[in-house]
Tab-separated table of C-alpha atoms in Angstrom:
chain	number	residue	atom	x	y	z
A	11	MET	CA	157.420	97.538	63.696
A	12	ALA	CA	159.448	100.594	64.114
A	13	ASP	CA	162.197	99.209	61.796
A	14	LYS	CA	159.670	99.034	58.952
A	15	ASN	CA	158.577	102.724	59.745
A	16	PHE	CA	162.056	104.333	59.934
A	17	LEU	CA	162.544	102.488	56.671
A	18	SER	CA	159.930	104.280	54.899
A	19	TRP	CA	160.473	107.617	56.151
A	20	VAL	CA	164.222	107.202	54.910
A	21	GLY	CA	163.309	106.161	51.890
A	22	PHE	CA	163.956	102.915	51.527
A	23	LYS	CA	161.295	101.024	48.858
A	24	GLY	CA	161.650	97.174	50.672
A	25	GLU	CA	163.179	94.158	49.172
A	26	ASP	CA	161.579	91.240	47.419
A	27	GLU	CA	162.093	87.715	49.831
A	28	SER	CA	161.721	85.996	47.320
A	29	LYS	CA	165.341	86.966	45.574
A	30	PRO	CA	168.573	86.638	47.369
A	31	ALA	CA	170.751	89.254	48.094
A	32	PRO	CA	173.903	89.013	45.628
A	33	THR	CA	175.981	86.982	47.349
A	34	GLN	CA	179.402	89.487	46.033
A	35	ASN	CA	177.687	93.132	47.198
A	36	ALA	CA	176.598	90.976	50.851
A	37	LEU	CA	179.985	90.606	51.174
A	38	GLU	CA	181.174	93.902	50.424
A	39	ARG	CA	179.152	95.574	52.612
A	40	ILE	CA	180.292	93.576	55.406
A	41	ARG	CA	183.914	93.731	54.801
A	42	GLU	CA	183.531	97.818	54.645
A	43	LEU	CA	181.237	97.701	58.061
A	44	GLU	CA	184.134	95.462	59.378
A	45	SER	CA	186.936	98.038	58.908
A	46	GLN	CA	184.326	101.020	59.683
A	47	LEU	CA	184.221	99.481	63.320
A	48	ASN	CA	187.832	98.702	63.645
A	49	ASP	CA	188.706	102.282	62.832
A	50	LEU	CA	186.332	102.977	64.922
A	51	ARG	CA	187.834	101.156	67.743
A	52	SER	CA	191.018	102.145	66.740
A	53	ARG	CA	189.533	105.977	67.349
A	54	ARG	CA	187.438	105.484	70.005
A	55	ASP	CA	186.155	102.359	72.040
A	56	ILE	CA	183.050	101.475	71.137
A	57	THR	CA	181.459	100.590	74.608
A	58	GLY	CA	182.731	104.496	75.729
A	59	LEU	CA	180.110	105.700	72.980
A	60	SER	CA	177.098	107.568	74.869
A	61	ARG	CA	173.903	106.431	74.022
A	62	GLU	CA	173.267	109.679	71.566
A	63	GLU	CA	176.571	108.760	69.950
A	64	PHE	CA	175.517	105.159	69.339
A	65	GLU	CA	172.387	106.186	67.974
A	66	ILE	CA	174.048	107.877	65.511
A	67	LEU	CA	176.271	105.075	64.571
A	68	ALA	CA	173.423	102.810	64.367
A	69	THR	CA	171.919	105.910	62.196
A	70	GLU	CA	174.361	105.852	60.238
A	71	THR	CA	175.347	102.195	59.450
A	72	ALA	CA	171.475	101.531	58.685
A	73	MET	CA	171.568	104.803	56.755
A	74	ALA	CA	174.639	102.942	54.038
A	75	MET	CA	172.582	99.648	54.504
A	76	ILE	CA	169.382	101.719	52.643
A	77	LYS	CA	171.586	103.081	50.032
A	78	SER	CA	173.791	99.477	49.367
A	79	ALA	CA	170.054	98.646	49.183
A	80	GLN	CA	168.587	101.377	47.295
A	81	ALA	CA	171.475	100.491	44.670
A	82	ARG	CA	170.448	97.026	43.812
A	83	GLU	CA	166.939	97.725	43.847
A	84	ALA	CA	167.811	100.891	40.975
A	85	LYS	CA	169.893	97.854	39.246
A	86	ALA	CA	167.157	95.044	39.427
A	87	ASN	CA	164.568	97.542	37.796
A	88	THR	CA	167.303	98.985	35.093
A	89	ALA	CA	167.273	94.988	34.529
A	90	VAL	CA	163.742	94.696	34.123
A	91	GLN	CA	163.299	97.032	32.527
A	92	ARG	CA	165.742	95.817	29.720
A	93	LEU	CA	164.289	92.572	29.616
A	94	VAL	CA	160.645	93.998	28.748
A	95	ASN	CA	162.160	96.152	25.815
A	96	GLU	CA	163.532	93.209	24.832
A	97	THR	CA	160.723	90.897	24.635
A	98	ASN	CA	158.954	93.980	23.441
A	99	ARG	CA	161.338	94.467	20.592
A	100	ASN	CA	161.091	90.446	19.717
A	101	SER	CA	157.029	90.295	19.822
A	102	LYS	CA	157.249	93.528	17.884
A	103	GLU	CA	159.954	91.454	15.295
A	104	LYS	CA	157.481	88.137	15.157
A	105	LEU	CA	154.083	89.998	14.820
A	106	GLU	CA	155.545	92.223	11.889
A	107	ALA	CA	157.075	88.788	10.468
A	108	ALA	CA	153.561	87.199	10.784
A	109	GLU	CA	151.836	89.749	9.056
A	110	SER	CA	154.230	90.001	6.427
A	111	LYS	CA	153.225	86.275	5.894
A	112	ALA	CA	150.250	86.848	5.785
A	113	LYS	CA	150.167	89.256	3.114
A	114	SER	CA	152.048	86.770	1.161
A	115	ILE	CA	149.932	84.661	1.458
A	116	LEU	CA	146.549	87.118	0.354
A	117	THR	CA	148.268	88.064	-2.686
A	118	SER	CA	149.273	84.933	-4.223
A	119	ALA	CA	145.443	83.718	-3.038
A	120	GLU	CA	144.526	87.219	-4.957
A	121	SER	CA	147.278	86.052	-7.996
A	122	ARG	CA	145.287	82.570	-8.404
A	123	GLY	CA	141.696	83.587	-8.323
A	124	ARG	CA	142.962	85.855	-10.939
A	125	LYS	CA	143.821	82.882	-13.347
A	126	TYR	CA	141.283	80.964	-12.603
A	127	ILE	CA	138.521	84.404	-13.847
A	128	SER	CA	140.803	84.343	-16.980
A	129	ALA	CA	141.199	80.980	-17.599
A	130	ALA	CA	137.143	80.799	-17.050
A	131	GLU	CA	136.448	84.078	-19.427
A	132	ASP	CA	138.814	82.465	-21.970
A	133	ASP	CA	136.288	79.472	-22.406
A	134	ALA	CA	133.856	81.517	-22.527
A	135	ALA	CA	135.105	83.018	-25.107
A	136	ASP	CA	136.248	80.418	-26.800
A	137	LEU	CA	132.761	78.408	-26.620
A	138	ILE	CA	131.104	81.497	-27.567
A	139	SER	CA	132.885	81.809	-30.868
A	140	THR	CA	132.736	78.118	-31.718
A	141	ALA	CA	128.634	78.493	-31.284
A	142	GLU	CA	128.290	81.473	-33.106
A	143	GLY	CA	130.412	79.693	-36.406
A	144	GLU	CA	128.524	76.959	-36.075
A	145	ALA	CA	125.591	78.601	-36.382
A	146	ASP	CA	126.638	80.269	-39.338
A	147	SER	CA	127.953	77.713	-40.950
A	148	ILE	CA	124.566	75.844	-41.242
A	149	LEU	CA	122.370	78.501	-41.599
A	150	ASN	CA	124.691	79.204	-44.734
A	151	GLU	CA	124.286	75.290	-45.609
A	152	SER	CA	120.619	75.441	-45.088
A	153	ALA	CA	120.650	79.106	-47.571
A	154	ARG	CA	122.771	77.001	-50.199
A	155	ASN	CA	119.965	73.937	-49.785
A	156	ALA	CA	117.393	76.328	-49.937
A	157	ALA	CA	118.249	78.207	-53.319
A	158	GLN	CA	119.202	74.250	-54.919
A	159	ILE	CA	115.443	73.514	-53.923
A	160	THR	CA	114.437	77.133	-55.629
A	161	SER	CA	116.079	76.660	-58.651
A	162	ALA	CA	115.015	72.799	-59.183
A	163	ALA	CA	111.598	74.078	-58.581
A	164	LYS	CA	111.428	76.647	-61.906
A	165	ARG	CA	113.506	74.442	-63.438
A	166	ASP	CA	110.583	71.445	-62.976
A	167	ALA	CA	108.047	73.954	-63.560
A	168	GLN	CA	108.902	74.983	-66.554
A	169	LYS	CA	109.198	71.524	-67.574
A	170	LEU	CA	106.009	70.419	-66.627
A	171	VAL	CA	104.378	73.682	-68.581
A	172	GLU	CA	105.998	72.740	-71.822
A	173	ASN	CA	105.006	69.571	-71.190
A	174	ALA	CA	101.731	70.177	-70.068
A	175	GLY	CA	100.128	69.647	-73.484
A	176	ARG	CA	101.505	66.578	-74.339
A	177	SER	CA	99.689	64.364	-70.972
A	178	ILE	CA	97.680	65.870	-68.324
A	179	LEU	CA	97.947	62.003	-66.565
A	180	ASP	CA	101.715	62.574	-66.735
A	181	TYR	CA	101.614	65.816	-65.138
A	182	ARG	CA	99.324	64.898	-62.234
A	183	SER	CA	101.549	62.092	-62.100
A	184	TRP	CA	104.639	64.347	-61.398
A	185	LEU	CA	103.693	67.259	-60.021
A	186	SER	CA	102.503	65.081	-56.807
A	187	SER	CA	105.894	63.706	-57.287
A	188	ALA	CA	107.349	66.948	-57.218
A	189	ILE	CA	105.057	67.669	-54.047
A	190	SER	CA	106.104	65.148	-52.663
A	191	GLU	CA	109.963	66.102	-53.303
A	192	ALA	CA	109.133	68.912	-52.038
A	193	GLU	CA	107.618	68.224	-48.476
A	194	ARG	CA	111.167	65.837	-47.918
A	195	LEU	CA	113.068	68.475	-49.110
A	196	HIS	CA	111.196	71.221	-46.603
A	197	ARG	CA	111.030	68.194	-43.866
A	198	ALA	CA	114.649	68.129	-44.367
A	199	GLN	CA	114.657	71.948	-44.057
A	200	ASN	CA	113.205	71.351	-41.429
A	201	SER	CA	115.175	69.377	-39.433
A	202	SER	CA	118.717	70.882	-40.557
A	203	LEU	CA	116.670	74.673	-38.936
A	204	ASN	CA	116.200	72.516	-35.871
A	205	ALA	CA	119.427	70.803	-35.623
A	206	ALA	CA	120.689	74.445	-35.524
A	207	GLU	CA	118.559	75.561	-33.169
A	208	ASN	CA	120.029	72.989	-31.056
A	209	ALA	CA	123.088	73.414	-31.896
A	210	ILE	CA	122.432	77.428	-30.443
A	211	GLN	CA	120.892	76.255	-27.895
A	212	GLU	CA	123.169	73.262	-26.766
A	213	SER	CA	126.175	76.551	-27.108
A	214	ARG	CA	123.662	78.761	-24.826
A	215	GLN	CA	123.926	75.768	-22.027
A	216	LYS	CA	127.358	75.413	-22.637
A	217	LEU	CA	127.762	79.194	-21.580
A	218	LYS	CA	125.642	79.252	-18.646
A	219	TYR	CA	127.467	76.579	-17.341
A	220	ALA	CA	130.615	78.192	-17.913
A	221	PHE	CA	129.416	81.436	-16.379
A	222	ASP	CA	128.167	79.016	-13.279
A	223	ARG	CA	131.209	77.783	-12.601
A	224	LEU	CA	132.454	81.004	-12.768
A	225	SER	CA	130.491	82.457	-10.054
A	226	GLN	CA	130.915	79.369	-8.485
A	227	LEU	CA	134.398	79.901	-8.336
A	228	GLN	CA	134.130	83.229	-7.151
A	229	MET	CA	131.481	82.187	-4.856
A	230	ASP	CA	134.602	79.497	-3.139
A	231	ILE	CA	136.539	82.791	-3.135
A	232	ASN	CA	134.758	84.527	-0.822
A	233	ALA	CA	134.149	81.756	1.501
A	234	ASN	CA	137.121	81.260	1.317
A	235	LEU	CA	138.649	84.908	2.613
A	236	ASP	CA	137.495	86.195	6.402
A	237	ALA	CA	136.176	89.918	6.506
A	238	GLU	CA	140.080	90.974	6.526
A	239	ASN	CA	140.572	89.059	3.244
A	240	LYS	CA	142.214	87.009	4.999
A	241	PRO	CA	142.849	82.954	4.465
A	242	VAL	CA	139.554	81.038	6.404
A	243	ALA	CA	142.243	78.421	6.015
A	244	LYS	CA	145.974	77.123	4.960
A	245	THR	CA	144.248	74.839	1.577
A	246	PHE	CA	141.648	76.327	-0.501
A	247	VAL	CA	138.523	74.280	0.145
A	248	VAL	CA	136.499	73.742	-2.824
A	249	GLY	CA	132.809	73.720	-2.710
A	250	ALA	CA	132.819	76.139	0.501
A	251	GLY	CA	130.677	79.020	-1.558
A	252	LYS	CA	127.706	76.339	-1.592
A	253	ARG	CA	127.737	75.487	1.202
A	254	ALA	CA	128.284	79.418	3.066
A	255	ALA	CA	125.322	80.367	0.850
A	256	ALA	CA	123.170	77.485	2.174
A	257	ALA	CA	124.254	78.079	5.816
A	258	ALA	CA	123.180	81.838	5.145
A	259	ALA	CA	119.494	80.632	3.829
A	260	ARG	CA	119.079	78.434	6.342
A	261	LYS	CA	119.346	81.366	8.766
A	262	GLN	CA	117.492	83.973	6.670
A	263	LYS	CA	114.626	80.850	6.761
A	264	ALA	CA	115.242	80.763	10.956
A	265	ALA	CA	115.027	84.701	10.890
A	266	ASN	CA	111.818	85.384	8.716
A	267	SER	CA	109.905	81.960	10.833
A	268	LYS	CA	110.599	84.098	14.095
A	269	LYS	CA	109.249	87.406	12.812
A	270	SER	CA	105.990	85.646	11.538
A	271	THR	CA	105.825	83.908	15.006
A	272	SER	CA	106.417	87.197	16.501
A	273	LYS	CA	103.728	89.159	14.343
A	274	LYS	CA	100.755	86.246	15.267
A	275	PRO	CA	98.074	88.478	17.532
A	276	VAL	CA	97.939	87.217	20.845
A	277	SER	CA	94.045	85.423	21.612
A	278	LYS	CA	92.078	87.860	24.211
A	279	LYS	CA	90.948	85.409	27.038
A	280	LYS	CA	87.327	85.611	27.597
A	281	LYS	CA	85.857	87.603	30.302
A	282	LYS	CA	83.533	85.776	33.005
């Protein structure tokens, strides 16, 4: 206990007993002490020293050993600090490499998303232009058919007026046939118009389907990215948007049911 107090008083911090002392330094220190003892014996016999002189010699020897231990401790601290700095530098380099890799992955995902969106927009524009062209052609054809029917009806009416005096019966027969023909042509015109409307409706459905696919793609992209716009997984998961929307709907439904349960009035107990 006294030795520990003395070492603490002179500033010796102590050494880790689990770490062996350097063999080279110990040998050098032993040789140095032996040379000092030999020098002291040559000058004066150690057995002839007084108690005070012996204590002074022991104190000097202990101080020399303490200084040697402190020097070893300083070297060990320097080595530890160098190791810590090297570790920090390696960690920083690895972290920077990981960040650059993540940024490159995010940039690639964004470019692919933009390509998909641009392709979907081009497909939608092509569908719209095709539907408009088909509708215009059907309308033009219907107008030509109507004009032809009108001109034919006018010619037939003129002939009917010219031949009215000749035969009422023939006139009635022709009129009935003309009316039936007009009805047939009218039905044909209506069927053409219905076909045009069906084509327009089909084009609208195709356009709606294209926009739905575009919206689903956007939802999938959002579902494959986290809050920091980084990919959630290494591969792009198709249909993740639907699953995320279904999970959000279930959470909202559970929250609504929980709120409705908490808002129900508690029935008071009847007083006896």
